[in-house]
Short mmCIF file of C-alpha atoms in Angstrom, two decimals:
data_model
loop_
_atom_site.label_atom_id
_atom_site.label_comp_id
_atom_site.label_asym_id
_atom_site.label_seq_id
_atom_site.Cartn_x
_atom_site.Cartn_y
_atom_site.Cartn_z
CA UNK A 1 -91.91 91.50 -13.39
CA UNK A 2 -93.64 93.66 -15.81
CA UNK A 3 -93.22 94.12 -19.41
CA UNK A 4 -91.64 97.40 -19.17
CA UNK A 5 -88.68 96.11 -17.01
CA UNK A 6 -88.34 92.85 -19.34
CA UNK A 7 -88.18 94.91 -22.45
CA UNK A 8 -85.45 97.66 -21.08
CA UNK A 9 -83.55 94.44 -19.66
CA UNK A 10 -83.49 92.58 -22.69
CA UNK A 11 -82.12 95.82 -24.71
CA UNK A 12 -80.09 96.19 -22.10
CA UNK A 13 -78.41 93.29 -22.04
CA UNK A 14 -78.35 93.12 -26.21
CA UNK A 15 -76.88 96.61 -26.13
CA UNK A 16 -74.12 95.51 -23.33
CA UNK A 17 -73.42 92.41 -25.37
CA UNK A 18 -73.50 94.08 -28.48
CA UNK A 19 -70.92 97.16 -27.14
CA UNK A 20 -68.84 94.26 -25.57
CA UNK A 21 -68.07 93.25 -29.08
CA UNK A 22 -67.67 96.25 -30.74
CA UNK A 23 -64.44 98.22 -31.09
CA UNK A 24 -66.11 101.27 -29.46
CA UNK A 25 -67.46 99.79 -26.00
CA UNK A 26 -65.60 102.82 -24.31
CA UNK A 27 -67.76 105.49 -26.02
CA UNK A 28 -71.16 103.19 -23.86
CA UNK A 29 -69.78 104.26 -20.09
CA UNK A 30 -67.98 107.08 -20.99
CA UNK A 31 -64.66 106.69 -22.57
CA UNK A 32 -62.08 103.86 -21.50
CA UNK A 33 -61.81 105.35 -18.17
CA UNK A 34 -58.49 107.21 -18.88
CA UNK A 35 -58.25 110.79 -17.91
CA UNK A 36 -62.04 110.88 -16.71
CA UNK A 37 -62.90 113.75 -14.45
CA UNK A 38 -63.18 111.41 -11.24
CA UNK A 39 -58.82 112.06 -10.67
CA UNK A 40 -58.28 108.54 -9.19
CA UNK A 41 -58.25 109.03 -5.55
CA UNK A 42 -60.30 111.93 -5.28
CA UNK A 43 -62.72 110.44 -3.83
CA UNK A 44 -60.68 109.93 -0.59
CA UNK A 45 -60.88 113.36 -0.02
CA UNK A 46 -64.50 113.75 -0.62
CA UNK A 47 -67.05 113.01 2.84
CA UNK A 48 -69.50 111.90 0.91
CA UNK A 49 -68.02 109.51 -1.32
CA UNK A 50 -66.33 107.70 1.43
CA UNK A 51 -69.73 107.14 3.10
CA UNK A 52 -70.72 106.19 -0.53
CA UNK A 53 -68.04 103.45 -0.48
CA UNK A 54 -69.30 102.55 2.79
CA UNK A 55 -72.37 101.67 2.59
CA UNK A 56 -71.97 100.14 -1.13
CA UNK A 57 -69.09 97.95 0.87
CA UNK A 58 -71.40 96.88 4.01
CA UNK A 59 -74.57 96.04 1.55
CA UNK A 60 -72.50 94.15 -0.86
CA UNK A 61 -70.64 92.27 1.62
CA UNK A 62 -71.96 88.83 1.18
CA UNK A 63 -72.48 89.14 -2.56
CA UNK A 64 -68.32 89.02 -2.99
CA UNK A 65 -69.11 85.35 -3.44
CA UNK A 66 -71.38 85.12 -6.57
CA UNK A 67 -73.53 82.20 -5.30
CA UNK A 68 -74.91 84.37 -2.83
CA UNK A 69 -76.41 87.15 -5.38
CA UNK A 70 -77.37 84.77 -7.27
CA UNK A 71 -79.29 83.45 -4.28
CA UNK A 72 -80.98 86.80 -4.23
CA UNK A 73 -82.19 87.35 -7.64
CA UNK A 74 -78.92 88.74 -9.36
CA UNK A 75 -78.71 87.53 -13.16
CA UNK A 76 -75.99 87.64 -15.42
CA UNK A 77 -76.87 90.11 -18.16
CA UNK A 78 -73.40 89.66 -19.97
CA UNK A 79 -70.16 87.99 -20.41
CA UNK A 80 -66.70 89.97 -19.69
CA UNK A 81 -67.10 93.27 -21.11
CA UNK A 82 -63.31 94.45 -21.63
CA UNK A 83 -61.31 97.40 -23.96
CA UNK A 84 -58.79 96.79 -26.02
CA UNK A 85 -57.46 99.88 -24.68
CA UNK A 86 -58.96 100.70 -21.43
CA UNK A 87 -58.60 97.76 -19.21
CA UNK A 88 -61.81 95.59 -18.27
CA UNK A 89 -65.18 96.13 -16.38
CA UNK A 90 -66.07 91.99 -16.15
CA UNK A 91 -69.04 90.08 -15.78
CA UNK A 92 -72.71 92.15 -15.13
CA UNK A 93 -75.28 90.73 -12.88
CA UNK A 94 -78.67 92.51 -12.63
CA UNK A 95 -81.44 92.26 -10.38
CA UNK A 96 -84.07 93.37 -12.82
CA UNK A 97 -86.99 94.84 -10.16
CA UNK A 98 -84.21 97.57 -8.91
CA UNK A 99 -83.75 98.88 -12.48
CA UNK A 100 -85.95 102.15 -12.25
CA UNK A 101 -85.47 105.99 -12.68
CA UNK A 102 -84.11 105.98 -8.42
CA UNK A 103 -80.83 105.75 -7.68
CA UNK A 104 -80.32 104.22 -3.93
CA UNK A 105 -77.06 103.50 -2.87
CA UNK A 106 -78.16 100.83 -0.53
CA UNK A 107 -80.07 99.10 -3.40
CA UNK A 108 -77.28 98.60 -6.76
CA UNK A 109 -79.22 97.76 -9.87
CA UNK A 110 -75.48 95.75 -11.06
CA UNK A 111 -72.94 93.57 -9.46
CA UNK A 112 -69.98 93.33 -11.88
CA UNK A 113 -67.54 90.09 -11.00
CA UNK A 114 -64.18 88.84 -12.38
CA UNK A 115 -62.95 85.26 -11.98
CA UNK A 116 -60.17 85.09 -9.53
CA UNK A 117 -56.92 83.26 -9.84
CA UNK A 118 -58.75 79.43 -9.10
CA UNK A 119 -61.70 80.49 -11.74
CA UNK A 120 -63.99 81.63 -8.55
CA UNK A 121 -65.84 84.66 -9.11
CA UNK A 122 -65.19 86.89 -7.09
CA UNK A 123 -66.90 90.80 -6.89
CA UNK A 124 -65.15 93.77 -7.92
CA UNK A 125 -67.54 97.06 -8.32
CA UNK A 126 -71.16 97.79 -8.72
CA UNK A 127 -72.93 100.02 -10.90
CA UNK A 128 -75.89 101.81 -10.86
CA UNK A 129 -78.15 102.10 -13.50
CA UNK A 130 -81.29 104.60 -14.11
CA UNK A 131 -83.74 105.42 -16.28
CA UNK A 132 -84.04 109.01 -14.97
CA UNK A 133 -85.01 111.78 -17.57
CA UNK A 134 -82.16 113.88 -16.63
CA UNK A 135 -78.48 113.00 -15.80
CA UNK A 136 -78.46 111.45 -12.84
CA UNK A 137 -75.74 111.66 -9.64
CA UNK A 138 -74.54 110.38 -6.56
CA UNK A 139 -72.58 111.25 -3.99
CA UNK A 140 -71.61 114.54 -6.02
CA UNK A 141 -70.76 111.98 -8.97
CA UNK A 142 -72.16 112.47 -12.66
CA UNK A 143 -73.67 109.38 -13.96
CA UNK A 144 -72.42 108.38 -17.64
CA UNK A 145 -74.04 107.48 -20.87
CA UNK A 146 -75.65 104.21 -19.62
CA UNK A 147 -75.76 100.71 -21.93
CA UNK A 148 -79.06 101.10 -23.12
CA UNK A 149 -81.20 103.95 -24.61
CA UNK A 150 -82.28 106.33 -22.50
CA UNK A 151 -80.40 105.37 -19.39
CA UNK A 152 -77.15 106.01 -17.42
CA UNK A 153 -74.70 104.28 -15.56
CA UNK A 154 -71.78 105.11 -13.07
CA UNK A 155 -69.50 102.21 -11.61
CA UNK A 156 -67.85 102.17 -8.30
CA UNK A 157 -65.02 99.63 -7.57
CA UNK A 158 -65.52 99.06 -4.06
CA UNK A 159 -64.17 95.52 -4.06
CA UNK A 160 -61.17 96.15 -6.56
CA UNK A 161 -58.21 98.85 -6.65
CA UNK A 162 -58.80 100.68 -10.04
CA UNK A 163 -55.64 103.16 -10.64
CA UNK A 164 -58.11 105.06 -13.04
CA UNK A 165 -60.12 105.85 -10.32
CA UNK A 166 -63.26 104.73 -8.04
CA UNK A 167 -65.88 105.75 -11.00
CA UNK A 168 -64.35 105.11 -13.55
CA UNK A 169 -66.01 102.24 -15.82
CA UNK A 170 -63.38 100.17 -16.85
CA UNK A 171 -60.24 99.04 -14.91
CA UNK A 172 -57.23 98.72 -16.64
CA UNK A 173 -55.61 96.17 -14.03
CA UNK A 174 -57.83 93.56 -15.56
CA UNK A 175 -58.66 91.30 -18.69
CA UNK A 176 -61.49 89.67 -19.39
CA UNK A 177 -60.52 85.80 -19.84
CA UNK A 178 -59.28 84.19 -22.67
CA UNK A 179 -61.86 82.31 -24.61
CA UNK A 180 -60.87 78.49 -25.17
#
């Protein structure tokens, strides 16, 4: 890996870690994910976001269980990253060589997990990250502030029901875990 991508994934993972334990985490993806402009189910009604959900569902198949990214070259760049007000987005796992200015949908830079109720990991969305110059979309869906300088970020929960909406970055069905 080159020194470019291990630089922008080390800030990237100290900027995640750092906005995970800050009172303002929201303001890195966006807001808490309440009263975004993705209207919860929208995307149901939208052809191309349904083929979005799709594909993201068919590629990320056998990642649900975490031993299998991990078995492909997904990392954990940082430990539950919740809101005190806004719900939860979990656990981030990167595969560093996909972060880049391209956005495929076939290709998610992140793999974001939650423990299940037997402490299994389990998947719940994705999100894409980019390095682009210029606001970034996909499937007719604006990217957000991403975690890092100079980046942006859009999550999709294709593995979890999120009652803010498909895009939205946090979930507020979930908690991170208690910390013994």
């Amino acid at each position: 890996m080159n020194r470019t991508k291990t630089g922008l994934l080390s800030m990237a993972t100290a900027a995640v870690l750092a906005l995970g334990l800050a009172p303002g985490t929201a303001v890195a993806h966006g807001g808490s994910g309440h009263g975004d402009s993705d209207h919860s189910d929208d995307w149901r009604n939208n052809d191309d976001q349904r083929r979005l959900v799709r594909i993201l569902r068919n590629v990320t198949e056998d990642y649900r269980w975490l031993k299998n990214a991990k078995k492909d070259g997904y990392k954990r760049i940082t430990e539950c990253i919740d809101h005190p007000e806004g719900g939860a987005m979990g656990y981030h796992y990167a595969k560093e060589d996909l972060i880049d200015d391209k956005t495929q949908p076939r290709k998610p830079e992140v793999l974001v997990y939650m423990p299940n109720r037997s402490g299994e990991f389990r998947l719940v969305a994705v999100e894409f990250i980019s390095t682009a110059t210029e606001k970034p979309s996909i499937a007719g869906v604006d990217f957000e502030t991403g975690p890092f300088d100079k980046s942006w970020a859009l999550h999709a929960w294709v593995w979890r029901d999120n009652p803010d909406g498909m895009f939205a970055a946090f979930n507020p069905d979930l908690s991170c875990p208690t910390k013994k």
